[in-house]
Amino acid sequence: MRVLQLAAKMLSLERFALPLMDRLRTAGFSVEAMGQFDGTEARVADAHFPVHNWQAGHSFHPLHILRARRELRQFLAGNRYDIVHSHCSFGGIIGNSIAARCVRHLVYTQHGFFVHDGLSPVLRAPWLAIEKMGLRPADHVICVSRAEQELARSLGVGPPGKFMHVNGAGIDIARFSLPDNQRLERRRLLRHELRLADDELVLLTVSRLTWDKGYREMIEAVRDLAARGHEFVLLAAGSGKDEAAIRASIEAAGISDRLRLLGWRDDVADLYCAADVFVFASHREGLPISPIEAMASGLPVVLSALPGCREEIEDSVNGLLFATGDARELAQQLARLISDAGLRSRLGENAHARAAIFDRERVLDAQMELYRSIAERT
C-alpha cells in the first residue's frame, strides 16, 4: 500500500513521523512525505523517503489557504495513494477535506489542539469550529493524550471509535536512560564545555524560543529566585522566532548570568545528563516530548499544569506541577527542588520509572495495528 505522510511543515514529519515511516516501510508499505520545505526535508530524504514540497506553512490567510489547497488537490490527483496520514492542526485543517476526497483512507494525528485551558471563551468557540475542519473528514483520528481524545469525541465529528489514544509520539527510552557511568561522564564533559562547576545547580528547559513556551514566567521566576539568594543557573536549549525579544527581556531583567540561551542543540541527551532539574512552562501542548525525555534521563521535572502534562506526571509523586502562566508558583516549585536534594532524588527516580509507558515502541505498535486493520479492509 502507498502511504503519504502529510504536514504543513516538513519539521513536523521529521520530528513526529519518521519512526512510524520507518516501521511502515519495514512492514512493506511504500511511504512518502509531503510538507513545506524548511531545511528538515534533508533529514527525511537522508532516511531514503521521497519528499514533496507543499507550500502550506503556518498561515491562515485566505489566499494562502486557497493556494495550498489547490496545490494539494493537484498533487493528489496526479499521484495515487491508498492512505494519507496528516499531522498537526495546520496540515489537517487545510488539507484533510481535500485528502478525504482523493484517497480511500485518511488518518489524522492531532499533536495538540489550538484550544487550551488559557484560551478566552470569546476565542474558544471559533477555534473549536476550525479544529472540526480537520477532524470531521478523517476516518481515524490519533490523539496524543486522553484529554485531547475526550475533547475530540465531544465535538460531534464522528463515533467514539474513530478517536484512538496513544501516548504522544513516544521516545527512544534507551537513548536517555543511560548507565550511571555513561551519564556521569557525559555530565562531566558537557559541564566542562559550558563552563559549569561540578557542584553548580543546573536547571534546564528544552523548547522553541517563543513566548507561548512560558518564557515570560521563567524570566520572572528566575529573577525572583535570584533575588531571594538561591544559587542556580537555568539553561534554555532551542531556537525560535521570539529569540531576540526573549534575549532582550533577560538582559533587561538583569539575569543574563542566571538564564543562558544555548540556541538549537543536537545533543539534548547530554544536556539532560548535565542538568539537575527540568522545567517546562508552556501554555499549550498535546503531550510534550521534552519532559518525557527528561524523565527518562532521571531528572525531576516542574511542568505547567496542562492536561497533557498532568498525564505525564502525578504532582509530588514523580514531578511537580504549577498553574499555567503563574510565575510565582513556578518559582515556589523550583525553590523546593533547589533547596532539597532528597526531593530531587526521589522525584527523579519516580520520573524515570514513569517514563517507560511513553516508550516509542509501544506507541508504534498501536499505530501499526491501525495500519494493519486498514490494510485488511482494503
Coordinates of C-alpha atoms in Angstrom, one line a residue, residues 11 14-15 38-40 43 175 190 193-194 204-209 215 235-241 243 247 260-269 271 293:
L11 CA 9.7 19.7 10.5
E14 CA 10.9 14.9 10.8
R15 CA 10.0 15.3 14.5
D38 CA 12.1 24.2 5.9
G39 CA 15.5 22.6 6.0
T40 CA 14.5 19.4 7.7
R43 CA 17.0 14.6 7.1
R175 CA 18.8 7.0 24.3
L190 CA 29.3 18.9 28.9
E193 CA 32.2 22.7 27.7
L194 CA 29.6 25.0 29.2
L204 CA 17.2 23.1 32.1
T205 CA 14.4 23.8 29.7
V206 CA 14.2 22.4 26.1
S207 CA 11.7 24.2 23.8
R208 CA 11.2 26.6 21.0
L209 CA 12.1 30.2 21.8
Y215 CA 9.5 32.4 28.8
L235 CA 19.9 26.7 30.6
A236 CA 17.5 27.1 27.7
A237 CA 18.1 24.9 24.6
G238 CA 16.1 25.8 21.5
S239 CA 15.6 28.4 18.8
G240 CA 12.6 30.3 17.6
K241 CA 11.0 33.4 16.2
E243 CA 14.6 34.6 20.4
R247 CA 17.1 37.7 25.0
R260 CA 21.5 31.3 29.5
L261 CA 20.2 30.8 25.9
L262 CA 22.1 28.0 24.3
G263 CA 20.5 28.1 20.9
W264 CA 19.5 25.0 19.0
R265 CA 21.3 21.9 20.2
D266 CA 21.6 18.4 18.7
D267 CA 23.0 17.0 22.0
V268 CA 19.9 17.3 24.2
A269 CA 20.5 13.8 25.7
L271 CA 22.1 18.3 28.3
E293 CA 12.9 12.8 27.7

